C-alpha cells in the first residue's frame, strides 16, 4: 500500500528565510507528484505538478524536485513571506490501484514577520 | 467563473440522520471526486466519477453513496450518519484523467453528534 509521509509536520521560520519541505513515498510506481497549498478553512490549490519523467518544476519562488527512485520530493520556497503561511500537501498519482491520488498529512508552515 | 462549489458549508447532524452534500463545477470536467480530510491523515478518496452516470469506490467508501446524474453535479449521501463521519469533505474535479490537476471546492465541515 502506498504511503506518503511529510516531514516536518509543522515549521515556523522568520520572514525572508529559504526553506525546504519534504515528502516521501513508499512505492515508486507513480505517474506524477503534486504539491498543493491549503489555507485555513479553504480548499486545496495546486502549486506544482511533476510528471514521473521529470526531475523538477519551478513556479516563481517555488521549486519542486522529484527523485522517483528514492521515493522523495522536496518543495523549496525562496525568500519566504508571511503570505506563504499555509498547509502544504504533497500527493502522488499511482499507476495502479485505480489510479488515485494518495495524499500526505501535510506540513503546516508559519512565516513570522 | 465559480470553479467548484459545495453546499452546505457547515452542517451538524445527529447520529442516524441522513443528508446529501452537493458539489457543482462549471468547467465542463469529466472527472469528479469526493474526499474526506481528518486531522493528521491527509485527504482520503471516498468515491469518484469518470463521467455522467458513472461512479466508483475510492479508499473509504463505506457509509457513503454517490450519484452523478448530471455532468456538472456530484452528490455525496450519508444514509445514517455516524460520529466517525465527522470530518471535512472536499469535492474536486479534473478535465480528463487522473493525470491532470484536480480543482478543489472550499469544503463542507460536518459534525455528527
Tab-separated table of C-alpha atoms in Angstrom:
chain	number	residue	atom	x	y	z
A	1	UNK	CA	0.000	0.000	0.000
A	2	UNK	CA	1.339	3.398	-0.992
A	3	UNK	CA	2.132	5.647	1.964
A	4	UNK	CA	3.053	9.295	1.711
A	5	UNK	CA	4.891	10.957	4.580
A	6	UNK	CA	5.622	14.643	5.026
A	7	UNK	CA	8.309	15.987	7.296
A	8	UNK	CA	8.233	18.166	9.289
A	9	UNK	CA	4.617	18.212	10.430
A	10	UNK	CA	4.979	21.888	11.312
A	11	UNK	CA	7.572	24.542	10.631
A	12	UNK	CA	7.985	28.120	11.826
A	13	UNK	CA	10.519	30.426	10.179
A	14	UNK	CA	11.266	34.162	10.146
A	15	UNK	CA	10.378	36.132	7.051
A	16	UNK	CA	12.999	36.055	4.323
A	17	UNK	CA	14.360	32.583	5.046
A	18	UNK	CA	14.649	29.922	2.388
A	19	UNK	CA	13.038	26.655	3.428
A	20	UNK	CA	12.544	23.071	2.295
A	21	UNK	CA	9.541	20.835	2.820
A	22	UNK	CA	9.974	17.099	2.412
A	23	UNK	CA	7.725	14.396	1.033
A	24	UNK	CA	8.493	10.691	0.789
A	25	UNK	CA	6.510	7.845	-0.734
A	26	UNK	CA	6.928	4.098	-0.428
A	27	UNK	CA	6.013	2.909	-3.943
A	28	UNK	CA	7.949	4.351	-6.880
A	29	UNK	CA	5.258	3.288	-9.392
A	30	UNK	CA	3.758	6.747	-9.636
A	31	UNK	CA	2.577	8.749	-12.603
A	32	UNK	CA	3.145	12.175	-11.099
A	33	UNK	CA	3.537	14.071	-7.850
A	34	UNK	CA	1.788	17.287	-6.934
A	35	UNK	CA	2.263	19.914	-4.266
A	36	UNK	CA	-0.841	21.681	-3.016
A	37	UNK	CA	-1.396	24.638	-0.739
A	38	UNK	CA	-4.313	24.753	1.717
A	39	UNK	CA	-5.298	27.894	3.583
A	40	UNK	CA	-7.337	27.572	6.803
A	41	UNK	CA	-10.969	26.777	6.066
A	42	UNK	CA	-10.320	26.655	2.343
A	43	UNK	CA	-9.872	24.063	-0.363
A	44	UNK	CA	-6.626	22.955	-1.991
A	45	UNK	CA	-4.793	24.870	-4.679
A	46	UNK	CA	-2.332	23.066	-6.935
A	47	UNK	CA	1.122	24.665	-6.843
A	48	UNK	CA	3.307	22.372	-8.913
A	49	UNK	CA	2.849	19.085	-10.757
A	50	UNK	CA	5.880	16.961	-11.647
A	51	UNK	CA	5.476	14.105	-14.093
A	52	UNK	CA	7.376	10.919	-13.226
A	53	UNK	CA	9.760	11.534	-16.124
A	54	UNK	CA	10.676	14.990	-14.836
A	55	UNK	CA	13.183	15.958	-12.154
A	56	UNK	CA	11.841	19.351	-11.128
A	57	UNK	CA	9.336	22.108	-11.730
A	58	UNK	CA	9.563	25.800	-10.913
A	59	UNK	CA	6.972	28.495	-10.399
A	60	UNK	CA	8.123	31.858	-9.140
A	61	UNK	CA	9.756	31.387	-5.719
A	62	UNK	CA	8.752	27.729	-5.618
A	63	UNK	CA	10.829	24.823	-6.852
A	64	UNK	CA	9.800	21.194	-6.526
A	65	UNK	CA	12.094	18.267	-7.186
A	66	UNK	CA	11.350	14.598	-7.653
A	67	UNK	CA	13.628	11.590	-7.174
A	68	UNK	CA	11.366	8.688	-8.030
A	69	UNK	CA	13.967	6.006	-7.412
A	70	UNK	CA	14.478	7.081	-3.810
A	71	UNK	CA	10.819	7.949	-3.264
A	72	UNK	CA	11.429	11.578	-2.356
A	73	UNK	CA	10.289	15.039	-3.313
A	74	UNK	CA	11.161	18.424	-1.904
A	75	UNK	CA	9.419	21.771	-2.138
A	76	UNK	CA	11.827	24.680	-1.885
A	77	UNK	CA	10.428	28.103	-1.041
A	78	UNK	CA	12.795	31.018	-1.545
A	79	UNK	CA	12.666	34.258	0.432
A	80	UNK	CA	9.625	33.236	2.443
A	81	UNK	CA	6.863	35.752	3.169
A	82	UNK	CA	4.069	35.832	5.779
A	83	UNK	CA	1.630	35.213	2.932
A	84	UNK	CA	3.253	31.811	2.418
A	85	UNK	CA	1.804	30.669	5.756
A	86	UNK	CA	-0.462	27.702	4.985
A	87	UNK	CA	-0.547	23.923	4.999
A	88	UNK	CA	1.398	22.303	2.170
A	89	UNK	CA	0.303	18.882	0.967
A	90	UNK	CA	2.006	16.533	-1.420
A	91	UNK	CA	0.136	13.847	-3.317
A	92	UNK	CA	1.215	11.060	-5.654
A	93	UNK	CA	-0.813	9.676	-8.536
A	94	UNK	CA	-0.492	5.900	-8.612
A	95	UNK	CA	-0.122	3.853	-11.768
A	96	UNK	CA	-2.158	1.090	-10.220
A	97	UNK	CA	-4.893	0.529	-7.653
A	98	UNK	CA	-7.498	2.536	-9.506
A	99	UNK	CA	-5.266	5.470	-10.468
A	100	UNK	CA	-5.932	7.647	-7.490
A	101	UNK	CA	-4.177	10.437	-5.649
A	102	UNK	CA	-2.656	9.499	-2.300
A	103	UNK	CA	-2.037	12.450	-0.018
A	104	UNK	CA	0.407	13.096	2.762
A	105	UNK	CA	-0.838	14.612	6.015
A	106	UNK	CA	0.749	17.969	5.223
A	107	UNK	CA	3.254	20.416	6.673
A	108	UNK	CA	1.879	23.448	8.498
A	109	UNK	CA	4.097	26.410	7.653
A	110	UNK	CA	4.160	29.663	9.582
A	111	UNK	CA	6.291	32.548	8.358
A	112	UNK	CA	6.770	35.177	11.039
A	113	UNK	CA	7.079	38.853	10.133
B	1	UNK	CA	-16.042	31.703	-13.050
B	2	UNK	CA	-17.141	29.873	-9.883
B	3	UNK	CA	-14.999	26.734	-10.390
B	4	UNK	CA	-16.025	24.066	-7.869
B	5	UNK	CA	-18.702	24.932	-5.325
B	6	UNK	CA	-20.004	22.905	-2.389
B	7	UNK	CA	-23.250	23.106	-0.459
B	8	UNK	CA	-23.626	23.402	2.503
B	9	UNK	CA	-20.511	24.916	4.090
B	10	UNK	CA	-21.269	23.539	7.537
B	11	UNK	CA	-23.764	21.078	8.975
B	12	UNK	CA	-24.499	19.452	12.305
B	13	UNK	CA	-26.267	16.080	12.293
B	14	UNK	CA	-27.463	13.710	14.951
B	15	UNK	CA	-26.429	10.068	14.751
B	16	UNK	CA	-28.714	8.215	12.380
B	17	UNK	CA	-29.809	11.250	10.377
B	18	UNK	CA	-29.261	11.442	6.653
B	19	UNK	CA	-28.045	14.220	4.422
B	20	UNK	CA	-26.744	14.977	0.943
B	21	UNK	CA	-23.745	17.106	0.085
B	22	UNK	CA	-23.849	18.810	-3.277
B	23	UNK	CA	-20.854	19.536	-5.474
B	24	UNK	CA	-21.126	21.579	-8.656
B	25	UNK	CA	-18.487	22.511	-11.229
B	26	UNK	CA	-18.760	24.858	-14.181
B	27	UNK	CA	-15.571	23.818	-16.010
B	28	UNK	CA	-17.171	21.027	-18.049
B	29	UNK	CA	-14.916	18.485	-16.327
B	30	UNK	CA	-15.444	14.787	-16.855
B	31	UNK	CA	-13.934	13.533	-13.606
B	32	UNK	CA	-15.238	14.369	-10.141
B	33	UNK	CA	-14.156	13.184	-6.696
B	34	UNK	CA	-15.218	13.225	-3.066
B	35	UNK	CA	-12.558	13.240	-0.329
B	36	UNK	CA	-12.634	13.469	3.406
B	37	UNK	CA	-9.936	15.171	5.453
B	38	UNK	CA	-9.286	14.217	9.056
B	39	UNK	CA	-6.623	15.663	11.366
B	40	UNK	CA	-3.193	14.144	10.796
B	41	UNK	CA	-4.391	11.857	7.994
B	42	UNK	CA	-4.382	13.889	4.801
B	43	UNK	CA	-7.180	13.544	2.257
B	44	UNK	CA	-8.703	10.161	1.509
B	45	UNK	CA	-10.777	9.360	-1.557
B	46	UNK	CA	-14.356	8.273	-0.815
B	47	UNK	CA	-15.889	7.886	-4.286
B	48	UNK	CA	-15.211	9.222	-7.728
B	49	UNK	CA	-16.855	9.508	-11.138
B	50	UNK	CA	-15.316	9.368	-14.591
B	51	UNK	CA	-18.357	10.781	-16.346
B	52	UNK	CA	-22.078	11.422	-16.183
B	53	UNK	CA	-23.917	8.375	-14.910
B	54	UNK	CA	-20.794	6.626	-13.579
B	55	UNK	CA	-19.467	6.179	-10.050
B	56	UNK	CA	-16.705	4.120	-8.455
B	57	UNK	CA	-15.430	3.392	-4.964
B	58	UNK	CA	-12.350	5.021	-3.570
B	59	UNK	CA	-10.326	4.211	-0.489
B	60	UNK	CA	-13.001	4.756	2.204
B	61	UNK	CA	-16.456	4.250	0.602
B	62	UNK	CA	-18.311	2.564	3.464
B	63	UNK	CA	-21.290	4.528	4.786
B	64	UNK	CA	-21.489	6.800	1.735
B	65	UNK	CA	-23.315	6.739	-1.580
B	66	UNK	CA	-22.890	8.973	-4.587
B	67	UNK	CA	-24.715	9.904	-7.760
B	68	UNK	CA	-23.701	11.719	-10.937
B	69	UNK	CA	-26.975	12.316	-12.787
B	70	UNK	CA	-25.681	15.470	-14.454
B	71	UNK	CA	-22.151	16.105	-15.653
B	72	UNK	CA	-21.771	19.255	-13.580
B	73	UNK	CA	-23.053	17.798	-10.284
B	74	UNK	CA	-21.739	15.091	-7.953
B	75	UNK	CA	-23.794	14.252	-4.865
B	76	UNK	CA	-22.491	12.566	-1.725
B	77	UNK	CA	-25.073	10.959	0.535
B	78	UNK	CA	-24.923	9.762	4.102
B	79	UNK	CA	-27.880	7.460	4.768
B	80	UNK	CA	-27.352	7.036	8.509
B	81	UNK	CA	-24.723	9.378	9.886
B	82	UNK	CA	-22.241	8.153	12.497
B	83	UNK	CA	-19.851	10.159	14.711
B	84	UNK	CA	-16.952	8.589	12.751
B	85	UNK	CA	-18.155	10.559	9.728
B	86	UNK	CA	-17.373	13.858	11.431
B	87	UNK	CA	-14.891	15.353	9.012
B	88	UNK	CA	-14.279	17.988	6.377
B	89	UNK	CA	-15.467	16.874	2.956
B	90	UNK	CA	-13.888	18.155	-0.234
B	91	UNK	CA	-15.119	17.799	-3.756
B	92	UNK	CA	-12.753	18.072	-6.707
B	93	UNK	CA	-12.921	17.866	-10.481
B	94	UNK	CA	-10.500	17.414	-13.337
B	95	UNK	CA	-10.733	17.694	-17.102
B	96	UNK	CA	-9.884	14.247	-18.339
B	97	UNK	CA	-7.909	11.747	-16.402
B	98	UNK	CA	-6.262	11.441	-13.054
B	99	UNK	CA	-3.096	12.629	-14.809
B	100	UNK	CA	-4.158	16.253	-14.667
B	101	UNK	CA	-4.517	18.712	-11.832
B	102	UNK	CA	-7.636	18.425	-9.742
B	103	UNK	CA	-9.523	21.572	-8.780
B	104	UNK	CA	-10.959	21.612	-5.267
B	105	UNK	CA	-14.040	23.128	-3.706
B	106	UNK	CA	-13.910	25.054	-0.397
B	107	UNK	CA	-15.093	22.095	1.677
B	108	UNK	CA	-18.052	21.144	3.860
B	109	UNK	CA	-17.479	20.790	7.576
B	110	UNK	CA	-19.731	18.070	9.023
B	111	UNK	CA	-20.221	17.370	12.710
B	112	UNK	CA	-22.143	14.250	13.726
B	113	UNK	CA	-23.251	14.185	17.354
